[in-house]
Amino acid sequence: MGVIGEAWNWLATGSHWSGGDGVWHRLGQHLFLTFVCLAISCAVALPVAVLLGHIGKGGAIAVNISNAGRAVPTFAVLVLLLLSPLGSHGQWPTIIALVLFAIPPLLTNAYVGVSEADREVVEAARGMGMTGGQLIRRVELPLAFPLIMTGVRTAAVQVVATATLAALPGGGGLGRIITAGFRLTDTPQVVAGAVLVAALALLVEGVFVVLGLALDPMRRKTGRRSAAFRRPPADQAPKAPALTS
Amino acid sequence: MADQNCLISNDWICGEYVRTRGQELTDATLQHVGITLASVAIGLVIAFPLALLARRRQGVAGPVLGMTTILYTVPSLAMFSLLLPVFGVSQAVVVTGLVLYSLTILVRNIMAGLASVPEDAREAARGMGYGPLRLLLGVELPLALPALMAGLRITTVSTVSLTTVGAIIGYGGLGNLIYEGMHSFFKAQVLTASVLCVALAVVADLLLLGVQRVLTPWARKRRRA
C-alpha cells in the first residue's frame, strides 16, 4: 500500500507537473504525437482500404499486414529506426514507427467493413443506377462506418501505447516519466507515470467509443439496426475488441 | 578478416557477432521462449474457467469481457510498471502482465468457439447419455477447437512480441539484447535480436497451426472431400 500512497503524493506535488520534464509538457507531447500520427495513418490507410474493399480485392494483403503488425515487436522497430540514418532526424523515427503500427488495424477493419457491407443492399444500389463513387459514399461507407471507427479506435490506442514505448529510445511523451523513474530507481514515480499513461489510453479509447456511436450514420437513421453490421472479422479478432460488445 | 571488421565498423549484419555471442543469443532466446510459454499457458488455464463461467451466467459475461478489454487497453510499459511494486523486479512482473493481456483474446475466442457448437450435436450427445463434463470435453471442446486455436495463435504471436518490453526490468528475453544494443549503438546486436524475435513468432504460429491440424483431423477430411 505504501507505494500507492507515495505515487499519489508524487502526482499531488505541483512541481512534478510544470517545466520541461513536467506532466503537462509530456502530456502535450504525447497528445501531439498521437494526433499527428493518427491523422497521417488515416490519410494513408483508409483510402487504400476503402478502395480495395470496394473492388473486393487484396483481402489477403489486408489480413497479412495485420498479422505482420502483431508479430513485429514495436520496441525492436523503434530501436532499429533510431540506429538507422533516420535516427539523427529528431522525432522522425518515432513518428514513422507510430504510423507503421497504426496502419494495420485501420487497413484491416476498413477493408473488412467495406468488402462485407451487405451485398444485397450494394446490389440494390447498383440496380438503382448508382456509380462506383456514389456506391462508396452513400452505401458502403455508411454501412462500414462502425468497423472503420473500430479500426480508428484500435489505431489510436496503439499509437498511445507506442508513443509510450518511444520514451525508451529517448522520444518525448508520458513514457519519459516512467523511464526517468526507472533511471532514478524511484518506484513511486514509475507507478505515477504508469497511472497517467493508463488513464490516457483508457480516455482515448472511451472518447473514440463515444465518437463512433455519436457519428454512426446508420444508427442515426435506423436506431439500433446497425448493430447487425458490427461483425468483427471471424478468424482474426481486431486487436482491441469493442468495449460495447 | 572481413568478418572481424564488421564488429568494429558496426555493420547491421555481422556473422562474427553471431559466432562470438552465440551463448548470449541462446540464453536470451531461451528466456524469451520461457516467458512466452509460461504466460500463454497460465493465460489458457485462467481463461478457460472464466469463459465457462461467463457462458453459464450472463451476469458474469459483461464484467469479465469489460475488465479484460480495459486491461488490454493499458500500454505494456505502463502495465509492467504498475505490476512492479507488486512483484518487485522479477520475471513474475512480465509474465503477469502478459497473462492479463492474453485473457482478452483467449476468453473471447473460447466463448465464441463454445457458442458455435451446433445445438444438434449437444442434443445428440445428451441423448447418448453424456454428462455435463463428458459433453464439454468430448463434444463441445473439440468442436470449439478452431476458434480456440485461432485465439491461441493470435495471443502467442503478440506475447512473443510484447515480451521484448520486459527489457525495462531486465526480463525481456531478446528484448534485453535490443535494449542493451540501443544504449551502445550496437547495430548487429539489435538487428539479430529483432530478427530472431520475429522468427520466434512465426515458428510459434506455424507450430500451433500444425497442432490444430493434428487435433482436428475431421476439418482436413472435409476440406479434401
Tab-separated table of C-alpha atoms in Angstrom:
chain	number	residue	atom	x	y	z
A	1	MET	CA	0.000	0.000	0.000
A	2	GLY	CA	2.957	2.269	0.704
A	3	VAL	CA	3.900	2.652	-2.944
A	4	ILE	CA	0.373	3.671	-3.936
A	5	GLY	CA	0.372	6.417	-1.326
A	6	GLU	CA	3.789	7.616	-2.462
A	7	ALA	CA	2.703	7.549	-6.108
A	8	TRP	CA	-0.325	9.617	-5.137
A	9	ASN	CA	1.969	12.053	-3.361
A	10	TRP	CA	4.126	12.249	-6.472
A	11	LEU	CA	1.045	13.128	-8.532
A	12	ALA	CA	-0.128	15.639	-5.926
A	13	THR	CA	3.183	17.507	-5.978
A	14	GLY	CA	2.741	20.621	-8.106
A	15	SER	CA	6.373	20.838	-9.185
A	16	HIS	CA	6.117	17.490	-10.960
A	17	TRP	CA	3.521	18.944	-13.319
A	18	SER	CA	5.407	22.000	-14.556
A	19	GLY	CA	8.617	22.504	-16.522
A	20	GLY	CA	10.209	20.621	-19.428
A	21	ASP	CA	10.064	17.263	-17.638
A	22	GLY	CA	6.673	18.012	-16.080
A	23	VAL	CA	3.483	16.105	-16.672
A	24	TRP	CA	1.753	18.866	-18.669
A	25	HIS	CA	4.629	19.202	-21.125
A	26	ARG	CA	4.951	15.413	-21.541
A	27	LEU	CA	1.182	15.069	-21.933
A	28	GLY	CA	1.235	17.768	-24.600
A	29	GLN	CA	3.994	15.928	-26.493
A	30	HIS	CA	2.097	12.662	-26.164
A	31	LEU	CA	-1.172	14.124	-27.455
A	32	PHE	CA	0.587	15.963	-30.277
A	33	LEU	CA	2.382	12.792	-31.409
A	34	THR	CA	-0.836	10.768	-31.138
A	35	PHE	CA	-2.874	13.271	-33.121
A	36	VAL	CA	-0.326	13.831	-35.892
A	37	CYS	CA	0.461	10.146	-36.358
A	38	LEU	CA	-3.177	9.070	-36.262
A	39	ALA	CA	-4.010	11.685	-38.889
A	40	ILE	CA	-1.137	10.571	-41.153
A	41	SER	CA	-2.055	6.882	-40.773
A	42	CYS	CA	-5.735	7.501	-41.530
A	43	ALA	CA	-4.812	9.557	-44.589
A	44	VAL	CA	-2.586	6.724	-45.825
A	45	ALA	CA	-4.565	3.627	-44.865
A	46	LEU	CA	-8.264	4.474	-45.145
A	47	PRO	CA	-8.459	5.456	-48.852
A	48	VAL	CA	-6.456	2.359	-49.822
A	49	ALA	CA	-8.582	0.059	-47.651
A	50	VAL	CA	-11.897	1.510	-48.866
A	51	LEU	CA	-10.829	1.241	-52.481
A	52	LEU	CA	-9.594	-2.344	-52.068
A	53	GLY	CA	-12.771	-3.246	-50.193
A	54	HIS	CA	-14.905	-1.648	-52.911
A	55	ILE	CA	-13.351	-3.714	-55.697
A	56	GLY	CA	-13.194	-6.704	-53.325
A	57	LYS	CA	-9.543	-7.471	-53.967
A	58	GLY	CA	-6.467	-7.588	-51.776
A	59	GLY	CA	-8.104	-9.227	-48.772
A	60	ALA	CA	-5.085	-11.457	-48.263
A	61	ILE	CA	-2.829	-8.400	-48.130
A	62	ALA	CA	-5.026	-6.694	-45.537
A	63	VAL	CA	-5.020	-9.764	-43.286
A	64	ASN	CA	-1.300	-10.426	-43.728
A	65	ILE	CA	-0.362	-6.855	-42.882
A	66	SER	CA	-2.421	-7.141	-39.730
A	67	ASN	CA	-0.659	-10.402	-38.791
A	68	ALA	CA	2.755	-8.924	-39.514
A	69	GLY	CA	1.925	-5.915	-37.342
A	70	ARG	CA	1.310	-8.294	-34.469
A	71	ALA	CA	4.472	-10.342	-34.961
A	72	VAL	CA	6.953	-7.479	-35.256
A	73	PRO	CA	7.852	-6.042	-31.838
A	74	THR	CA	7.179	-2.310	-31.593
A	75	PHE	CA	10.201	-1.866	-29.377
A	76	ALA	CA	12.501	-3.503	-31.939
A	77	VAL	CA	11.251	-1.235	-34.730
A	78	LEU	CA	11.707	1.859	-32.557
A	79	VAL	CA	15.308	0.941	-31.790
A	80	LEU	CA	16.089	-0.129	-35.374
A	81	LEU	CA	14.817	3.221	-36.665
A	82	LEU	CA	16.819	5.058	-34.032
A	83	LEU	CA	20.050	3.336	-35.099
A	84	SER	CA	19.291	3.848	-38.805
A	85	PRO	CA	20.365	7.056	-40.578
A	86	LEU	CA	16.905	8.443	-39.703
A	87	GLY	CA	17.890	8.374	-36.024
A	88	SER	CA	19.598	11.736	-36.239
A	89	HIS	CA	16.455	13.440	-37.503
A	90	GLY	CA	14.738	14.319	-34.241
A	91	GLN	CA	11.191	12.997	-33.923
A	92	TRP	CA	11.079	11.203	-37.273
A	93	PRO	CA	11.977	7.692	-36.075
A	94	THR	CA	9.168	7.897	-33.512
A	95	ILE	CA	6.645	9.281	-35.977
A	96	ILE	CA	7.448	6.622	-38.577
A	97	ALA	CA	7.183	3.804	-36.027
A	98	LEU	CA	3.879	5.152	-34.718
A	99	VAL	CA	2.419	5.407	-38.218
A	100	LEU	CA	3.655	1.924	-39.160
A	101	PHE	CA	1.896	0.333	-36.193
A	102	ALA	CA	-1.310	2.335	-36.605
A	103	ILE	CA	-1.815	1.280	-40.226
A	104	PRO	CA	-2.639	-2.459	-39.792
A	105	PRO	CA	-5.785	-2.083	-37.643
A	106	LEU	CA	-7.022	0.781	-39.857
A	107	LEU	CA	-6.428	-1.172	-43.036
A	108	THR	CA	-7.908	-4.472	-41.883
A	109	ASN	CA	-11.043	-3.102	-40.258
A	110	ALA	CA	-11.886	-0.670	-43.056
A	111	TYR	CA	-11.257	-3.351	-45.666
A	112	VAL	CA	-13.470	-5.897	-43.909
A	113	GLY	CA	-16.143	-3.275	-43.253
A	114	VAL	CA	-16.403	-2.187	-46.871
A	115	SER	CA	-15.958	-5.565	-48.543
A	116	GLU	CA	-18.524	-7.194	-46.244
A	117	ALA	CA	-21.120	-4.462	-46.473
A	118	ASP	CA	-24.452	-6.192	-47.024
A	119	ARG	CA	-24.209	-7.499	-50.617
A	120	GLU	CA	-27.953	-7.266	-51.225
A	121	VAL	CA	-28.004	-3.602	-50.306
A	122	VAL	CA	-24.994	-2.972	-52.553
A	123	GLU	CA	-26.638	-4.852	-55.435
A	124	ALA	CA	-29.867	-2.912	-54.953
A	125	ALA	CA	-27.957	0.375	-55.036
A	126	ARG	CA	-26.184	-0.727	-58.201
A	127	GLY	CA	-29.557	-1.640	-59.672
A	128	MET	CA	-30.768	1.876	-58.923
A	129	GLY	CA	-28.019	3.077	-61.226
A	130	MET	CA	-25.521	4.371	-58.684
A	131	THR	CA	-21.996	4.900	-59.976
A	132	GLY	CA	-18.956	3.450	-58.184
A	133	GLY	CA	-18.290	6.711	-56.360
A	134	GLN	CA	-21.899	7.077	-55.238
A	135	LEU	CA	-21.896	3.479	-54.104
A	136	ILE	CA	-18.852	4.067	-51.911
A	137	ARG	CA	-20.101	7.369	-50.480
A	138	ARG	CA	-23.776	6.587	-49.926
A	139	VAL	CA	-23.854	2.845	-49.277
A	140	GLU	CA	-20.576	1.176	-48.434
A	141	LEU	CA	-19.062	3.860	-46.199
A	142	PRO	CA	-22.171	4.285	-44.015
A	143	LEU	CA	-22.512	0.507	-43.668
A	144	ALA	CA	-18.814	0.083	-42.916
A	145	PHE	CA	-18.694	3.021	-40.507
A	146	PRO	CA	-18.784	1.040	-37.235
A	147	LEU	CA	-15.872	-1.169	-38.309
A	148	ILE	CA	-13.907	1.766	-39.693
A	149	MET	CA	-14.326	3.503	-36.340
A	150	THR	CA	-13.236	0.314	-34.551
A	151	GLY	CA	-10.089	0.453	-36.651
A	152	VAL	CA	-9.505	4.126	-35.856
A	153	ARG	CA	-10.041	3.481	-32.137
A	154	THR	CA	-7.686	0.491	-32.125
A	155	ALA	CA	-5.107	2.514	-34.028
A	156	ALA	CA	-5.442	5.435	-31.598
A	157	VAL	CA	-4.880	3.181	-28.576
A	158	GLN	CA	-1.976	1.535	-30.385
A	159	VAL	CA	-0.414	4.937	-31.093
A	160	VAL	CA	-0.752	5.962	-27.441
A	161	ALA	CA	0.963	2.717	-26.392
A	162	THR	CA	3.721	3.001	-28.979
A	163	ALA	CA	4.329	6.655	-28.118
A	164	THR	CA	4.850	5.499	-24.525
A	165	LEU	CA	7.458	2.985	-25.650
A	166	ALA	CA	9.165	5.683	-27.702
A	167	ALA	CA	10.425	7.051	-24.380
A	168	LEU	CA	12.843	4.108	-24.138
A	169	PRO	CA	14.995	5.300	-27.040
A	170	GLY	CA	14.596	8.868	-25.775
A	171	GLY	CA	11.455	10.143	-27.517
A	172	GLY	CA	9.061	12.541	-25.824
A	173	GLY	CA	5.748	11.795	-24.161
A	174	LEU	CA	4.440	10.493	-20.862
A	175	GLY	CA	6.611	7.384	-21.121
A	176	ARG	CA	9.547	9.606	-20.183
A	177	ILE	CA	8.156	9.936	-16.656
A	178	ILE	CA	8.270	6.140	-16.351
A	179	THR	CA	11.746	5.739	-17.842
A	180	ALA	CA	13.099	8.606	-15.744
A	181	GLY	CA	11.598	6.885	-12.688
A	182	PHE	CA	13.401	3.674	-13.599
A	183	ARG	CA	16.696	5.503	-14.042
A	184	LEU	CA	16.312	7.143	-10.631
A	185	THR	CA	15.026	3.841	-9.153
A	186	ASP	CA	12.110	5.960	-7.974
A	187	THR	CA	9.256	3.400	-7.912
A	188	PRO	CA	6.563	5.915	-6.896
A	189	GLN	CA	7.404	7.989	-9.974
A	190	VAL	CA	7.295	4.863	-12.173
A	191	VAL	CA	3.864	3.973	-10.818
A	192	ALA	CA	2.604	7.557	-11.104
A	193	GLY	CA	3.752	7.708	-14.745
A	194	ALA	CA	2.135	4.356	-15.455
A	195	VAL	CA	-1.159	5.532	-13.943
A	196	LEU	CA	-1.090	8.624	-16.167
A	197	VAL	CA	-0.343	6.566	-19.282
A	198	ALA	CA	-3.056	4.013	-18.493
A	199	ALA	CA	-5.571	6.784	-17.814
A	200	LEU	CA	-4.717	8.465	-21.109
A	201	ALA	CA	-5.104	5.198	-23.045
A	202	LEU	CA	-8.485	4.475	-21.438
A	203	LEU	CA	-9.607	8.052	-22.042
A	204	VAL	CA	-8.662	7.853	-25.725
A	205	GLU	CA	-10.477	4.531	-26.046
A	206	GLY	CA	-13.552	6.000	-24.335
A	207	VAL	CA	-13.577	9.124	-26.494
A	208	PHE	CA	-13.485	7.051	-29.664
A	209	VAL	CA	-16.226	4.705	-28.430
A	210	VAL	CA	-18.463	7.723	-27.863
A	211	LEU	CA	-17.447	9.322	-31.179
A	212	GLY	CA	-18.172	6.070	-33.007
A	213	LEU	CA	-21.666	5.879	-31.556
A	214	ALA	CA	-22.424	9.571	-31.985
A	215	LEU	CA	-21.274	9.791	-35.596
A	216	ASP	CA	-22.629	6.473	-36.870
A	217	PRO	CA	-24.810	7.446	-39.864
A	218	MET	CA	-26.787	4.193	-39.786
A	219	ARG	CA	-27.519	4.466	-36.102
A	220	ARG	CA	-28.936	7.938	-36.515
A	221	LYS	CA	-31.297	6.761	-39.226
A	222	THR	CA	-32.370	3.351	-38.089
A	223	GLY	CA	-31.602	3.213	-34.408
A	224	ARG	CA	-30.001	0.006	-33.265
A	225	ARG	CA	-30.226	-1.831	-36.565
A	226	SER	CA	-26.636	-1.010	-37.419
A	227	ALA	CA	-25.546	-3.460	-34.746
A	228	ALA	CA	-26.266	-6.181	-37.291
A	229	PHE	CA	-23.325	-4.971	-39.369
A	230	ARG	CA	-20.991	-4.805	-36.420
A	231	ARG	CA	-19.466	-8.193	-37.006
A	232	PRO	CA	-15.754	-8.401	-36.304
A	233	PRO	CA	-13.697	-10.452	-38.763
A	234	ALA	CA	-14.182	-14.038	-37.645
A	235	ASP	CA	-10.721	-15.508	-37.890
A	236	GLN	CA	-8.673	-12.630	-36.592
A	237	ALA	CA	-10.344	-10.596	-33.917
A	238	PRO	CA	-9.467	-6.895	-34.019
A	239	LYS	CA	-6.577	-6.042	-31.760
A	240	ALA	CA	-8.637	-4.286	-29.130
A	241	PRO	CA	-12.176	-5.586	-29.176
A	242	ALA	CA	-15.011	-3.118	-28.895
A	243	LEU	CA	-15.894	-2.043	-25.376
A	244	THR	CA	-19.564	-2.101	-26.186
A	245	SER	CA	-19.891	-5.649	-27.472
B	1	MET	CA	39.331	-10.781	-41.611
B	2	ALA	CA	36.330	-9.110	-43.217
B	3	ASP	CA	34.189	-10.711	-40.533
B	4	GLN	CA	36.376	-9.302	-37.770
B	5	ASN	CA	35.944	-5.837	-39.193
B	6	CYS	CA	32.161	-5.897	-39.162
B	7	LEU	CA	32.207	-5.674	-35.367
B	8	ILE	CA	34.499	-2.669	-35.483
B	9	SER	CA	32.715	-0.925	-38.343
B	10	ASN	CA	29.372	-1.598	-36.577
B	11	ASP	CA	27.629	-3.226	-39.539
B	12	TRP	CA	23.983	-4.250	-39.336
B	13	ILE	CA	24.708	-7.819	-40.389
B	14	CYS	CA	27.698	-9.435	-38.734
B	15	GLY	CA	28.492	-13.142	-38.787
B	16	GLU	CA	31.272	-12.629	-36.283
B	17	TYR	CA	28.747	-11.270	-33.781
B	18	VAL	CA	26.563	-14.365	-34.079
B	19	ARG	CA	29.639	-16.630	-33.729
B	20	THR	CA	31.171	-14.908	-30.714
B	21	ARG	CA	27.941	-14.152	-28.852
B	22	GLY	CA	26.200	-17.438	-29.589
B	23	GLN	CA	25.785	-18.222	-25.898
B	24	GLU	CA	24.293	-14.815	-25.123
B	25	LEU	CA	21.832	-15.174	-28.003
B	26	THR	CA	20.835	-18.672	-26.906
B	27	ASP	CA	20.274	-17.573	-23.311
B	28	ALA	CA	18.155	-14.614	-24.389
B	29	THR	CA	16.124	-16.789	-26.765
B	30	LEU	CA	15.531	-19.377	-24.043
B	31	GLN	CA	14.387	-16.690	-21.604
B	32	HIS	CA	12.100	-15.309	-24.310
B	33	VAL	CA	10.573	-18.718	-25.030
B	34	GLY	CA	10.233	-19.433	-21.313
B	35	ILE	CA	8.390	-16.176	-20.588
B	36	THR	CA	6.113	-16.651	-23.603
B	37	LEU	CA	5.296	-20.277	-22.774
B	38	ALA	CA	4.591	-19.530	-19.118
B	39	SER	CA	2.381	-16.543	-19.973
B	40	VAL	CA	0.320	-18.303	-22.617
B	41	ALA	CA	-0.042	-21.480	-20.524
B	42	ILE	CA	-1.172	-19.591	-17.416
B	43	GLY	CA	-3.411	-17.413	-19.605
B	44	LEU	CA	-5.094	-20.506	-21.013
B	45	VAL	CA	-5.559	-22.063	-17.566
B	46	ILE	CA	-7.253	-18.874	-16.300
B	47	ALA	CA	-9.186	-18.059	-19.480
B	48	PHE	CA	-10.881	-21.436	-19.756
B	49	PRO	CA	-12.808	-21.422	-16.454
B	50	LEU	CA	-13.529	-17.702	-16.950
B	51	ALA	CA	-15.082	-18.418	-20.348
B	52	LEU	CA	-17.117	-21.319	-18.927
B	53	LEU	CA	-18.332	-19.149	-16.073
B	54	ALA	CA	-19.183	-16.277	-18.404
B	55	ARG	CA	-21.099	-18.670	-20.626
B	56	ARG	CA	-23.141	-20.065	-17.750
B	57	ARG	CA	-24.038	-16.705	-16.209
B	58	GLN	CA	-24.955	-13.666	-18.237
B	59	GLY	CA	-24.209	-11.504	-15.204
B	60	VAL	CA	-20.572	-12.623	-15.251
B	61	ALA	CA	-20.009	-12.284	-19.005
B	62	GLY	CA	-20.339	-8.484	-19.108
B	63	PRO	CA	-17.893	-7.674	-16.306
B	64	VAL	CA	-15.373	-10.312	-17.463
B	65	LEU	CA	-15.346	-9.035	-21.050
B	66	GLY	CA	-15.306	-5.402	-19.941
B	67	MET	CA	-12.490	-5.960	-17.472
B	68	THR	CA	-10.268	-7.848	-19.916
B	69	THR	CA	-10.839	-5.164	-22.559
B	70	ILE	CA	-9.801	-2.444	-20.132
B	71	LEU	CA	-6.660	-4.406	-19.236
B	72	TYR	CA	-5.897	-4.783	-22.942
B	73	THR	CA	-6.027	-1.025	-23.434
B	74	VAL	CA	-3.283	-0.342	-20.866
B	75	PRO	CA	0.044	0.146	-22.731
B	76	SER	CA	2.615	-2.549	-21.981
B	77	LEU	CA	5.196	-0.222	-20.448
B	78	ALA	CA	2.560	1.082	-18.028
B	79	MET	CA	1.304	-2.423	-17.274
B	80	PHE	CA	4.755	-3.687	-16.289
B	81	SER	CA	5.401	-0.515	-14.292
B	82	LEU	CA	2.136	-0.900	-12.389
B	83	LEU	CA	2.962	-4.523	-11.528
B	84	LEU	CA	6.476	-3.610	-10.378
B	85	PRO	CA	5.540	-2.723	-6.775
B	86	VAL	CA	3.511	-5.942	-6.504
B	87	PHE	CA	6.229	-8.388	-7.506
B	88	GLY	CA	9.449	-6.362	-7.321
B	89	VAL	CA	11.992	-6.682	-10.130
B	90	SER	CA	11.295	-10.255	-11.236
B	91	GLN	CA	10.120	-12.349	-14.135
B	92	ALA	CA	6.699	-12.512	-12.440
B	93	VAL	CA	6.053	-8.880	-13.431
B	94	VAL	CA	6.444	-9.633	-17.128
B	95	VAL	CA	4.597	-12.964	-17.018
B	96	THR	CA	1.660	-11.498	-15.070
B	97	GLY	CA	1.357	-8.570	-17.460
B	98	LEU	CA	1.400	-10.858	-20.477
B	99	VAL	CA	-1.148	-13.209	-18.862
B	100	LEU	CA	-3.503	-10.266	-18.317
B	101	TYR	CA	-3.171	-9.272	-21.995
B	102	SER	CA	-3.716	-12.832	-23.193
B	103	LEU	CA	-7.036	-13.115	-21.332
B	104	THR	CA	-8.805	-10.627	-23.620
B	105	ILE	CA	-8.466	-12.652	-26.778
B	106	LEU	CA	-8.467	-16.122	-25.187
B	107	VAL	CA	-11.703	-15.616	-23.217
B	108	ARG	CA	-13.459	-14.117	-26.247
B	109	ASN	CA	-12.358	-16.824	-28.621
B	110	ILE	CA	-13.144	-19.695	-26.241
B	111	MET	CA	-16.622	-18.228	-25.710
B	112	ALA	CA	-17.110	-17.778	-29.458
B	113	GLY	CA	-15.945	-21.343	-30.054
B	114	LEU	CA	-18.306	-22.816	-27.470
B	115	ALA	CA	-21.173	-20.702	-28.809
B	116	SER	CA	-20.542	-22.043	-32.311
B	117	VAL	CA	-21.165	-25.665	-31.262
B	118	PRO	CA	-24.379	-26.762	-33.027
B	119	GLU	CA	-27.249	-27.405	-30.628
B	120	ASP	CA	-27.932	-30.664	-32.533
B	121	ALA	CA	-24.528	-32.024	-31.563
B	122	ARG	CA	-25.225	-31.182	-27.916
B	123	GLU	CA	-28.683	-32.775	-28.077
B	124	ALA	CA	-27.295	-35.931	-29.671
B	125	ALA	CA	-24.607	-36.255	-27.011
B	126	ARG	CA	-27.143	-35.764	-24.221
B	127	GLY	CA	-29.368	-38.372	-25.835
B	128	MET	CA	-26.446	-40.782	-25.767
B	129	GLY	CA	-26.252	-40.224	-22.011
B	130	TYR	CA	-23.302	-37.826	-21.896
B	131	GLY	CA	-22.992	-35.972	-18.579
B	132	PRO	CA	-22.067	-32.273	-18.499
B	133	LEU	CA	-18.314	-32.902	-18.118
B	134	ARG	CA	-18.155	-35.537	-20.849
B	135	LEU	CA	-20.280	-33.289	-23.064
B	136	LEU	CA	-17.809	-30.455	-22.537
B	137	LEU	CA	-14.622	-32.463	-23.027
B	138	GLY	CA	-15.862	-34.955	-25.618
B	139	VAL	CA	-18.120	-32.851	-27.825
B	140	GLU	CA	-18.048	-29.116	-27.176
B	141	LEU	CA	-14.305	-28.655	-26.739
B	142	PRO	CA	-13.298	-30.475	-29.939
B	143	LEU	CA	-15.911	-28.535	-31.927
B	144	ALA	CA	-14.745	-25.269	-30.373
B	145	LEU	CA	-11.101	-26.013	-31.197
B	146	PRO	CA	-10.785	-23.986	-34.423
B	147	ALA	CA	-11.875	-20.740	-32.711
B	148	LEU	CA	-9.840	-21.567	-29.610
B	149	MET	CA	-6.720	-22.256	-31.668
B	150	ALA	CA	-7.203	-19.067	-33.700
B	151	GLY	CA	-7.220	-17.134	-30.423
B	152	LEU	CA	-4.248	-19.062	-29.108
B	153	ARG	CA	-2.232	-18.239	-32.226
B	154	ILE	CA	-3.014	-14.516	-32.033
B	155	THR	CA	-2.186	-14.489	-28.325
B	156	THR	CA	1.084	-16.373	-28.739
B	157	VAL	CA	2.329	-14.159	-31.551
B	158	SER	CA	1.543	-10.944	-29.689
B	159	THR	CA	3.015	-12.353	-26.472
B	160	VAL	CA	6.312	-13.100	-28.233
B	161	SER	CA	6.376	-9.529	-29.476
B	162	LEU	CA	5.346	-7.918	-26.170
B	163	THR	CA	7.904	-9.889	-24.165
B	164	THR	CA	10.583	-7.546	-25.543
B	165	VAL	CA	9.171	-4.664	-23.464
B	166	GLY	CA	10.092	-6.653	-20.330
B	167	ALA	CA	13.633	-5.416	-21.041
B	168	ILE	CA	12.773	-2.331	-18.972
B	169	ILE	CA	13.215	-4.506	-15.866
B	170	GLY	CA	15.782	-6.861	-17.393
B	171	TYR	CA	13.386	-9.737	-18.140
B	172	GLY	CA	12.637	-9.256	-21.800
B	173	GLY	CA	14.425	-12.200	-23.398
B	174	LEU	CA	15.687	-10.974	-26.760
B	175	GLY	CA	14.379	-7.546	-25.783
B	176	ASN	CA	17.250	-7.311	-23.296
B	177	LEU	CA	19.719	-7.524	-26.184
B	178	ILE	CA	17.778	-4.867	-28.127
B	179	TYR	CA	17.749	-2.622	-25.050
B	180	GLU	CA	21.473	-3.108	-24.497
B	181	GLY	CA	22.250	-2.572	-28.174
B	182	MET	CA	20.208	0.623	-28.128
B	183	HIS	CA	22.421	2.120	-25.420
B	184	SER	CA	25.682	1.032	-27.041
B	185	PHE	CA	24.509	1.712	-30.633
B	186	PHE	CA	25.425	-1.893	-31.446
B	187	LYS	CA	23.595	-2.393	-34.752
B	188	ALA	CA	24.349	-6.096	-35.269
B	189	GLN	CA	23.021	-6.973	-31.824
B	190	VAL	CA	19.767	-5.026	-32.300
B	191	LEU	CA	19.097	-6.420	-35.772
B	192	THR	CA	19.983	-10.022	-34.884
B	193	ALA	CA	17.790	-9.987	-31.769
B	194	SER	CA	14.903	-8.354	-33.662
B	195	VAL	CA	15.058	-10.868	-36.495
B	196	LEU	CA	15.234	-13.764	-34.019
B	197	CYS	CA	12.181	-12.365	-32.242
B	198	VAL	CA	10.106	-12.212	-35.424
B	199	ALA	CA	11.345	-15.689	-36.391
B	200	LEU	CA	10.253	-16.959	-32.985
B	201	ALA	CA	6.752	-15.556	-33.530
B	202	VAL	CA	6.486	-17.104	-36.986
B	203	VAL	CA	7.741	-20.505	-35.793
B	204	ALA	CA	5.325	-20.486	-32.850
B	205	ASP	CA	2.443	-19.600	-35.181
B	206	LEU	CA	3.298	-22.406	-37.601
B	207	LEU	CA	3.718	-24.910	-34.760
B	208	LEU	CA	0.272	-24.057	-33.401
B	209	LEU	CA	-1.194	-24.331	-36.887
B	210	GLY	CA	0.336	-27.810	-37.089
B	211	VAL	CA	-1.117	-28.749	-33.698
B	212	GLN	CA	-4.524	-27.553	-34.856
B	213	ARG	CA	-4.310	-29.722	-37.997
B	214	VAL	CA	-3.420	-32.769	-35.891
B	215	LEU	CA	-6.169	-32.115	-33.334
B	216	THR	CA	-8.922	-31.564	-35.888
B	217	PRO	CA	-8.491	-34.323	-38.489
B	218	TRP	CA	-12.167	-34.033	-39.477
B	219	ALA	CA	-11.602	-30.492	-40.780
B	220	ARG	CA	-8.873	-31.793	-43.075
B	221	LYS	CA	-11.059	-34.595	-44.423
B	222	ARG	CA	-13.914	-32.220	-45.097
B	223	ARG	CA	-11.603	-29.915	-46.994
B	224	ARG	CA	-10.381	-32.736	-49.178
B	225	ALA	CA	-13.878	-34.014	-49.943
